[in-house]
Coordinates of C-alpha atoms in Angstrom, one line a residue:
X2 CA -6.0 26.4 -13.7
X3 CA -6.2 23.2 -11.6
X4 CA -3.8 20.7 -11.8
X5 CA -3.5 17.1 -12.2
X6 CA -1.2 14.0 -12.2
X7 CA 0.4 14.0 -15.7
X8 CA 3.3 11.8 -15.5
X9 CA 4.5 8.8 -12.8
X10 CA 2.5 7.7 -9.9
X11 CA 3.1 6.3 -6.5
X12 CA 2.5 2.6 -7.2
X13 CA 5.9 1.0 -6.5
X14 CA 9.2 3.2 -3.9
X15 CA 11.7 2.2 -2.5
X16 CA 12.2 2.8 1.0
X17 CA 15.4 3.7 2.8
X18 CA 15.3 3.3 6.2
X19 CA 16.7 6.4 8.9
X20 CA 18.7 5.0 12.1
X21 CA 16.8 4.4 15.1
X22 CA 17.1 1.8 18.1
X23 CA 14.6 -0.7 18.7
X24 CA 16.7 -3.1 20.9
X25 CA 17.6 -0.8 23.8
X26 CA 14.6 0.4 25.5
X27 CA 10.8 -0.2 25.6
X28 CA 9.6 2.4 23.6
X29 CA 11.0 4.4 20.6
X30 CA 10.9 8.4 20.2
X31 CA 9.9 7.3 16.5
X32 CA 11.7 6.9 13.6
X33 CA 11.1 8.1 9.7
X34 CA 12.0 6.6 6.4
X35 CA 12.6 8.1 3.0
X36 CA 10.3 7.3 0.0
X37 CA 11.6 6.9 -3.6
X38 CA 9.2 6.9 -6.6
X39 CA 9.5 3.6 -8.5
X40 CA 9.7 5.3 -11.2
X41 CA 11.9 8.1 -10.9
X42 CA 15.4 8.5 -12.0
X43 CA 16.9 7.5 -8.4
X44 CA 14.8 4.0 -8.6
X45 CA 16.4 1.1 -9.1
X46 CA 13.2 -0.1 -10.9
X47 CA 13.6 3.0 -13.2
X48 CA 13.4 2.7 -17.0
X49 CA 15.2 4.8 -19.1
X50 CA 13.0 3.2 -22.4
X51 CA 9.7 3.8 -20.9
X52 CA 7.3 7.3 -21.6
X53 CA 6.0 8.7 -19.2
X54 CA 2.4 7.5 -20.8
X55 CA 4.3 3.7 -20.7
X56 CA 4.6 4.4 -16.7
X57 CA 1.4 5.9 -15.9
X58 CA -0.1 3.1 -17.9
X59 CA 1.5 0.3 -16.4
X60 CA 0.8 1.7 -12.8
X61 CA -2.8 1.8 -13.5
X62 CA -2.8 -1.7 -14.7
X63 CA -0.8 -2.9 -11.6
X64 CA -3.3 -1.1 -9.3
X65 CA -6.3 -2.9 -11.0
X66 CA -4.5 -6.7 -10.3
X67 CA -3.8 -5.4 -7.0
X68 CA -7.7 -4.5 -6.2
X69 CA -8.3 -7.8 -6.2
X70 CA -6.3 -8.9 -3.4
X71 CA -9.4 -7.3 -1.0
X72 CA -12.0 -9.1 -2.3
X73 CA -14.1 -10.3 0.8
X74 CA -14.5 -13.7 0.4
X75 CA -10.5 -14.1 0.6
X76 CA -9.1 -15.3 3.6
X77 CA -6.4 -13.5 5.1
X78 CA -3.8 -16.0 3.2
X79 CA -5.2 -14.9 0.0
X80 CA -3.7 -11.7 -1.1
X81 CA -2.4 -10.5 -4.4
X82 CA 1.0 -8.6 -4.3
X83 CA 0.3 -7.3 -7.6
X84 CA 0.2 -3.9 -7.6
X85 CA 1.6 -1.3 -5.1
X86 CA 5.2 -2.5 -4.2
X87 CA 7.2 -0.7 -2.0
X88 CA 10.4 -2.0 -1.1
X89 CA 12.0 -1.9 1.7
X90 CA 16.1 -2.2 2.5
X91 CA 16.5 -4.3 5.5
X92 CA 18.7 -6.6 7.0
X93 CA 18.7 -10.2 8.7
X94 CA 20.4 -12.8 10.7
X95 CA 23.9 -13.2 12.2
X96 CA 26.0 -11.8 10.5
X97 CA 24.0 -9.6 8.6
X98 CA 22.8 -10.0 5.4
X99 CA 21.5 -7.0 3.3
X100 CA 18.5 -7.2 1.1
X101 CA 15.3 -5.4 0.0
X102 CA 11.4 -7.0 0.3
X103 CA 7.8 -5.5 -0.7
X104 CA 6.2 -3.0 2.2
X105 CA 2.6 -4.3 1.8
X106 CA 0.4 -2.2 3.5
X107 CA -2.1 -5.1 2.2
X108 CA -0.2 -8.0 4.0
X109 CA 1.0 -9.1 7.6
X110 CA 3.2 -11.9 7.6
X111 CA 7.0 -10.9 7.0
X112 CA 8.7 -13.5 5.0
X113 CA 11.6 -13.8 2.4
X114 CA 13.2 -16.4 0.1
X115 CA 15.2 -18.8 1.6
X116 CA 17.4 -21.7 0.8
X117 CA 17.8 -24.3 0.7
X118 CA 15.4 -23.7 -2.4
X119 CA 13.6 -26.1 -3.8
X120 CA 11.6 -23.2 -5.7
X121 CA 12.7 -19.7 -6.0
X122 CA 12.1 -16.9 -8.2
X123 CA 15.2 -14.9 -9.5
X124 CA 16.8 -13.0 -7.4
X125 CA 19.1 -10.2 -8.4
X126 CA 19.4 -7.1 -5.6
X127 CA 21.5 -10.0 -3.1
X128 CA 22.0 -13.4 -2.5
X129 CA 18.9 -15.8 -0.9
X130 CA 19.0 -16.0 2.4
X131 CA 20.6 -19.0 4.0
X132 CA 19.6 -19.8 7.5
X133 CA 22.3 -22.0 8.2
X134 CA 24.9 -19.4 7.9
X135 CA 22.8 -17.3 10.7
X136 CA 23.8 -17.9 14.4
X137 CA 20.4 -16.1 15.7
X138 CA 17.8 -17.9 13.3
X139 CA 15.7 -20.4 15.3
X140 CA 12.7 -22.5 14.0
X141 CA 9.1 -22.3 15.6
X142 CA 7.6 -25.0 16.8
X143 CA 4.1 -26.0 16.1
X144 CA 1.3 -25.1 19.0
X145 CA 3.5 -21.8 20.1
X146 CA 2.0 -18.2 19.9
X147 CA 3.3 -17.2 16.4
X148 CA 2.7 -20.5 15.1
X149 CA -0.9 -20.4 16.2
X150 CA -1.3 -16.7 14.8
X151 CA -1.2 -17.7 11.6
X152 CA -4.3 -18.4 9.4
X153 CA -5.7 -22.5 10.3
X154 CA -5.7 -23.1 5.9
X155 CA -2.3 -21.5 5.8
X156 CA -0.7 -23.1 8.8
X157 CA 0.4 -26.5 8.9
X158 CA 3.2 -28.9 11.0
X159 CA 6.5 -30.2 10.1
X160 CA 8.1 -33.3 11.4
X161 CA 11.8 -32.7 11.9
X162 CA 13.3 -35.2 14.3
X163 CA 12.1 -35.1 17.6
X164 CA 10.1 -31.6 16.9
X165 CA 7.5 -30.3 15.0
X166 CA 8.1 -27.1 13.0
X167 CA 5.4 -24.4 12.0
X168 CA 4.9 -24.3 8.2
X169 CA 3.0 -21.7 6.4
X170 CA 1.6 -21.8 2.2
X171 CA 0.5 -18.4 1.1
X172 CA -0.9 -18.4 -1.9
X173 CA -2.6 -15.7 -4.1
X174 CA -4.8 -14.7 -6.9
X175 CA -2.5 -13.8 -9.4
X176 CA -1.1 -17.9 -9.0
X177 CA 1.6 -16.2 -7.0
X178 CA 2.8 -18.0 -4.2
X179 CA 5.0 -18.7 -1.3
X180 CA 5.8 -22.2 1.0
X181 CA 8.0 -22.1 3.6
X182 CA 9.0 -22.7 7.5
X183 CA 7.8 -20.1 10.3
X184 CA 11.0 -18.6 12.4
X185 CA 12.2 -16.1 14.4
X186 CA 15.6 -14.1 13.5
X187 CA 17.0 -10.9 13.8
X188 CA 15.7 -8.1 11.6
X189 CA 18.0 -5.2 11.2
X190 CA 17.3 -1.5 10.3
X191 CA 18.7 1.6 9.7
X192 CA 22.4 3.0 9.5
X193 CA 24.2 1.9 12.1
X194 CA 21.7 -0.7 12.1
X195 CA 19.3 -2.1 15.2
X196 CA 17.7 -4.9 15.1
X197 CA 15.3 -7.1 16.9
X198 CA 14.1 -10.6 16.5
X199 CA 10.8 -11.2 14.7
X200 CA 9.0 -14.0 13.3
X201 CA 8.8 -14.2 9.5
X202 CA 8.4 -16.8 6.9
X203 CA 11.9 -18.4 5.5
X204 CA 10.4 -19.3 1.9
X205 CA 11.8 -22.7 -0.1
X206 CA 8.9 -22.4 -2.3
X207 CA 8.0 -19.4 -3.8
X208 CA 6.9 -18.0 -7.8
X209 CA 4.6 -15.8 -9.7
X210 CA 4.8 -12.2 -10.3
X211 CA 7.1 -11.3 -7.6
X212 CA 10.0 -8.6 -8.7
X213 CA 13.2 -9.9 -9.0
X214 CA 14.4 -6.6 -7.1
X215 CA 12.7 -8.2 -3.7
X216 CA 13.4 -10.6 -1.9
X217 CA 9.8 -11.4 -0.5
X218 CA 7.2 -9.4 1.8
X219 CA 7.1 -7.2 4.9
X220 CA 3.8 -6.9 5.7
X221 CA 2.7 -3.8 7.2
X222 CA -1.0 -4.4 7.7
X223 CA -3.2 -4.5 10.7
X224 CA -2.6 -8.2 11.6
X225 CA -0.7 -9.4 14.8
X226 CA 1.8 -11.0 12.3
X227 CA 3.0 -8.1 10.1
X228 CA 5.6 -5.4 11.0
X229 CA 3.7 -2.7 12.5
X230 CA 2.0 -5.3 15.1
X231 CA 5.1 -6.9 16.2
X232 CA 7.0 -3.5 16.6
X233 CA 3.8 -2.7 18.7
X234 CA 4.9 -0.3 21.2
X235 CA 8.0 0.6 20.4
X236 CA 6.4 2.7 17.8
X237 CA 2.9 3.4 20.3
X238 CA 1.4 1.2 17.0
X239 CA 0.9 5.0 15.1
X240 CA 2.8 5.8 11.9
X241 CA 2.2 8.4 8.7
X242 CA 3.1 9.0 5.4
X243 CA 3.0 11.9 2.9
X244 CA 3.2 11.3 -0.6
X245 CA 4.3 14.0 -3.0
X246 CA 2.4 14.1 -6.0
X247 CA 4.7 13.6 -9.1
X248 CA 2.8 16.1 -11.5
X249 CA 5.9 18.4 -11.5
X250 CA 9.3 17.2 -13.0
X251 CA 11.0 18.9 -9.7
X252 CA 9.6 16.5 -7.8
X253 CA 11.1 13.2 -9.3
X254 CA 13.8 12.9 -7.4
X255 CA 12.4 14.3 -4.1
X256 CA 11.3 11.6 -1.9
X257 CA 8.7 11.1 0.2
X258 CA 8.5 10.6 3.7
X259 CA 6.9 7.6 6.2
X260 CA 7.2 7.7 9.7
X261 CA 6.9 5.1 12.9
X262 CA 6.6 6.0 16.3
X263 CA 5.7 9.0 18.9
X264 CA 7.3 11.8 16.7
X265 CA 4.4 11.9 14.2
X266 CA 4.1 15.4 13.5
X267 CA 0.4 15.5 13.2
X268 CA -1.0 18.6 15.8
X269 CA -4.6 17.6 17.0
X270 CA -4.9 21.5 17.5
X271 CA -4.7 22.2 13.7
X272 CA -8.1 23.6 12.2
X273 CA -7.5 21.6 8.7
X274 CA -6.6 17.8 10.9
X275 CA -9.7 16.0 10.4
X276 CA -9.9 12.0 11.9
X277 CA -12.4 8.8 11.0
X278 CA -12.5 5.8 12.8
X279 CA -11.1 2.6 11.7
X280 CA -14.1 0.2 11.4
X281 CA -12.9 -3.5 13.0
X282 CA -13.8 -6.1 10.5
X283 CA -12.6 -9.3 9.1
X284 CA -9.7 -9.9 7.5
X285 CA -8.1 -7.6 10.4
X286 CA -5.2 -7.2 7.8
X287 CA -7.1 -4.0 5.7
X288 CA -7.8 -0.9 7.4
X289 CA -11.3 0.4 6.9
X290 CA -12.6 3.3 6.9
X291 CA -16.3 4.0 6.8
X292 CA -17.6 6.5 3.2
X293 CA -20.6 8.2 4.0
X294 CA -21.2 10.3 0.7
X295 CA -19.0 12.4 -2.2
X296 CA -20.1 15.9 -3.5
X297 CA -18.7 17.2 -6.8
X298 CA -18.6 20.8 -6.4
X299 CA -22.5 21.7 -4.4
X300 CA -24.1 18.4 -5.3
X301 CA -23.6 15.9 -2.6
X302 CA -24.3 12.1 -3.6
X303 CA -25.0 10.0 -0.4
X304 CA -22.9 6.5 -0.6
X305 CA -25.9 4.4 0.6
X306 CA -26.2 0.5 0.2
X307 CA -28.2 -0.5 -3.2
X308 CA -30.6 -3.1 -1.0
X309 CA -31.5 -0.7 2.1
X310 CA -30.6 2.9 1.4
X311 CA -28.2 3.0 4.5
X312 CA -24.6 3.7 4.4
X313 CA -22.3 0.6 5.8
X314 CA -19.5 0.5 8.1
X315 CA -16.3 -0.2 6.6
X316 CA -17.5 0.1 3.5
X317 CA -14.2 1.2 2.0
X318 CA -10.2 0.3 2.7
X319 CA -7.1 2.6 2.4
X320 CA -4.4 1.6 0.9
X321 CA -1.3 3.5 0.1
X322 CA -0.1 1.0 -2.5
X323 CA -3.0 1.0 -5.1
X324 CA -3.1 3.9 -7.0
X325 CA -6.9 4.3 -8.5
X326 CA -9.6 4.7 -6.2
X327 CA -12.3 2.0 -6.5
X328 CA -16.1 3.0 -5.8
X329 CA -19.2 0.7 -5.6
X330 CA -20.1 0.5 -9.3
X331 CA -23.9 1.0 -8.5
X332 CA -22.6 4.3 -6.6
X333 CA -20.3 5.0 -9.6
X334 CA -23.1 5.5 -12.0
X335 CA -24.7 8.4 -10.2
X336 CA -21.5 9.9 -9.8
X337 CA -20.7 9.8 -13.5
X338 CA -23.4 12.4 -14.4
X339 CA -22.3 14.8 -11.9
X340 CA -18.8 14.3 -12.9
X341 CA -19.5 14.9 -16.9
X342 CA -21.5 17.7 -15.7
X343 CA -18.4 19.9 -13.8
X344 CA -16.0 18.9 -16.5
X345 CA -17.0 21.1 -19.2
X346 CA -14.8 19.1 -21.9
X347 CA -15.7 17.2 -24.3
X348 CA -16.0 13.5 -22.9
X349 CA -14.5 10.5 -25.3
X350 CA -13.3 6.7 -24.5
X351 CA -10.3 5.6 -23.6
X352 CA -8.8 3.7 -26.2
X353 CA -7.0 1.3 -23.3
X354 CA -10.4 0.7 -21.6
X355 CA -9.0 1.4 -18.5
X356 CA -11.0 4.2 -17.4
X357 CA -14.9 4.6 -17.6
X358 CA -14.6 8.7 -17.8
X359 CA -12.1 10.7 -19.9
X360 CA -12.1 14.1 -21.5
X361 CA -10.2 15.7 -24.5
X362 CA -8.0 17.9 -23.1
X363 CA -7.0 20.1 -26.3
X364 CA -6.5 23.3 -24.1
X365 CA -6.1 22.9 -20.0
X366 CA -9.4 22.5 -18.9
X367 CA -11.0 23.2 -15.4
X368 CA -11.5 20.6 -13.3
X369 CA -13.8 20.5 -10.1
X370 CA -12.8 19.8 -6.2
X371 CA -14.2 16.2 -5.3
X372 CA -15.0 16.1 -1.2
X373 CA -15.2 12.8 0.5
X374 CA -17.3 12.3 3.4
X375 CA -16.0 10.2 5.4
X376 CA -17.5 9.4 8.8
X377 CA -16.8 12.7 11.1
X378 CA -13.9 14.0 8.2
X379 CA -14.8 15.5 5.2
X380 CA -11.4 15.2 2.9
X381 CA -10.9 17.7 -0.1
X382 CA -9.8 16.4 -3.0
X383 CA -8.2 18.6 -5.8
X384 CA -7.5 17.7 -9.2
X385 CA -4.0 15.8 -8.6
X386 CA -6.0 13.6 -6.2
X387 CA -8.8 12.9 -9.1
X388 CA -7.7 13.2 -12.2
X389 CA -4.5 12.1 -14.5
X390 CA -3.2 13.2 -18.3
X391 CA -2.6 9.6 -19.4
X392 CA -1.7 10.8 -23.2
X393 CA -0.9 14.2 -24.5
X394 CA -4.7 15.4 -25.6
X395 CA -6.4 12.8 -22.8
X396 CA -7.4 13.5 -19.1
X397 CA -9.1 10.3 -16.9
X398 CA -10.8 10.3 -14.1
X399 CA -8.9 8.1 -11.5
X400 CA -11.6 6.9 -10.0
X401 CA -13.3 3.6 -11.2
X402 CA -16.0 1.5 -10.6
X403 CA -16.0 -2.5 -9.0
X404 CA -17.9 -5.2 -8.4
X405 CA -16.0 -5.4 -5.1
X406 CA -14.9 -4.0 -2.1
X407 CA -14.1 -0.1 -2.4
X408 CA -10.8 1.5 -1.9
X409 CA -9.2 4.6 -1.4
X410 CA -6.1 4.8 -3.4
X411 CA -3.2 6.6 -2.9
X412 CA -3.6 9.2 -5.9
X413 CA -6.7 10.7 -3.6
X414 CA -4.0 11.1 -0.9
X415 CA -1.3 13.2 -2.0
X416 CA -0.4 16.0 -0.3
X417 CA -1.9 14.6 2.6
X418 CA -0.1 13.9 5.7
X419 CA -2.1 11.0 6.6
X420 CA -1.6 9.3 10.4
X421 CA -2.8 5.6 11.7
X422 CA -3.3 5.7 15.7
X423 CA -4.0 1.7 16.1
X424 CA -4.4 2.7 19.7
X425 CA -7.2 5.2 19.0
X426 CA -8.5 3.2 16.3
X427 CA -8.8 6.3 13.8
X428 CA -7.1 7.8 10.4
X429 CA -6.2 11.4 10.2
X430 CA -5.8 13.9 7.2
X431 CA -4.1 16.6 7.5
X432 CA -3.3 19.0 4.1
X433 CA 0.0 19.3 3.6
X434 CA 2.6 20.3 0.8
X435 CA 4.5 17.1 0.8
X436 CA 7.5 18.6 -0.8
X437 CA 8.5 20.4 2.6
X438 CA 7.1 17.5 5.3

């Protein structure tokens, strides 16, 4: 009988980081960090009042408000950090001060609240950061490399005495926002914790939907300004993650794992590895990958541009912190026959209107393996990866249609061990039982 997501869903985990050096030599072995549900018992976001129907729900909505973060007529500055929190513990400054932020695989620039503040959000894991208490924080001054990495509309110059600081304004669709002085200071990680310096953004100004758990944003996106860019090649710019699908109460408290560095235990030997290139575009933040068709059991549906016929590059992003998958909703309605079709269930509406396809589920019902083409990998998807029981007598199809640019959520990639080589340019998937990576 297949199987499918039925309670919580990775949308929002906390990550705790593993020890590992960064300061003593060139280049790391690797490093790995734990992955808690945000929604399981171990969270600190976890809510005792909530169903698990309350959970699933909410984590659908927050993956819609986060879609629209990659909307391609945003610039780089404009990103939504609706949706797929993950949040990291790290440290900063001298002495250190713990604290946790968002991982936003949608993101680059690292930045936190800081005081003085003349606008902050409430803050309740640990106290705002206060620069003045850190003997290692130093300001960057305007024309400099960092300074002139960021974005021209987000960037602007500061007059202070005899210099001229870098100031950054993010701001993002959801009215969330955050204003602030570029500067470099010591980020710390692990236990015993290494650190190195890095430039982030020291918010004053900052408000909107933001957690009160975090602190601000590490961005881990393809930019030269977020995490993964400046660790470069101390981590030879490849990391992985394999998310455990939470369809089985054992698996609520086990975490899941992401990885940075050499170590990646992905075997280009392995029959079932298959790799697709990343496609360069604009903003570099996103990491696209090119969809070429999906087939639904035998019948194959080619994803093809509505004004030419021919299938574009980068046509899709991947993104490990929006749950749904979102499909071109031209494409979406000649997958919507096929999909009523395999399921032989009665189909009926959702009464939250949050998904276009849903089936009475009055005894478990048989649901069919979804491949995506992408270009040179054809991934399997199986039921957990497609489908969801959002109520008691109610099973969804988790993909969705939009008006936008498409992604690939991380429901379609559980129990997937799936690596980034930024060297290579290329994604791999690799099926894997999560529970024992």
């Amino acid at each position: 009988m297949a199987a499918f997501v039925s309670v919580t869903l990775f949308v929002s985990i906390v990550v705790v980081l593993s020890a590992f050096s960064l300061a003593e030599s060139r280049r790391s072995a690797g490093f790995s960090v734990n992955l808690i549900h945000r929604d399981s018992p171990v969270s600190p976001l976890y809510n005792p009042k909530n169903t698990r129907f309350d959970r699933l729900r909410n984590s659908f909505h927050r993956s819609i408000l986060r879609a629209s973060r990659f909307k391609p007529a945003l610039i780089q500055s404009d990103i939504v950090p609706g949706g797929g929190e993950y949040l990291m513990r790290i440290s900063i400054g001298t002495p250190p001060v713990e604290t946790l932020a968002i991982a936003d695989t949608g993101s680059d620039l690292i930045w936190i609240q800081c005081q003085p503040c003349e606008m902050c959000y409430n803050q309740t894991y640990s106290p705002i950061f206060d620069p003045r208490q850190s003997t290692s924080y130093r300001s960057v001054i305007c024309g400099t490399k960092f300074c002139n990495e960021l974005d021209s509309q987000a960037r602007s110059c500061d007059a202070r005495g005899f210099v001229r600081t870098c100031g950054y304004t993010y701001s993002y669709g959801d009215q969330s926002f955050s204003d602030g002085h570029l500067a470099v200071e010591r980020l710390g990680l692990g236990s015993p914790v290494h650190s190195q310096k890095i430039a982030f953004g020291c918010g004053t100004k900052n408000g909107g939907t933001f957690d009160e758990l975090g602190s601000g944003i590490i961005g881990l996106g393809g930019g030269s300004m977020s995490l993964i860019s400046q660790l470069g090649t101390k981590i030879s710019r490849k990391f992985s993650y394999c998310l455990i699908p939470t369809s089985e109460k054992s698996n609520l408290n086990t975490t899941s794992k992401i990885s940075f560095g050499t170590d990646i235990k992905i075997s280009g030997t392995d029959d079932n590895l298959v790799s697709t290139p990343l496609v360069p575009k604009k903003p570099d933040t996103y990491y696209y990958l090119t969809l070429e068709a999906i087939s639904v059991g035998n019948k194959t549906l080619p994803y093809t541009n509505l004004w030419n016929g021919n299938v574009v590059n980068g046509n899709i992003i991947i993104d490990s912190g929006t749950t749904l998958t979102f499909l071109d909703s031209e494409f979406f309605s000649e997958l919507e026959p096929a999909i009523e079709e395999a399921v032989k269930a009665e189909r009926v509406s959702d009464p939250h209107g949050q998904f276009s396809m849903c089936f009475r589920d009055e005894k478990e019902i048989d649901l069919p393996v979804i491949t995506v083409h992408f270009s040179n990998a054809d991934v399997e998807l199986q039921a957990v990866n497609t489908f969801a029981k959002v109520e008691e007598d109610l099973v969804c199809f988790t993909m969705i249609p939009s008006n936008d640019i498409a992604i690939f959520g991380n429901l379609a990639q559980m129990n997937f061990l799936v690596g980034y080589d930024l060297e290579k340019k290329s994604v791999s998937f690799l099926p894997t039982d999560c529970t024992k990576h």
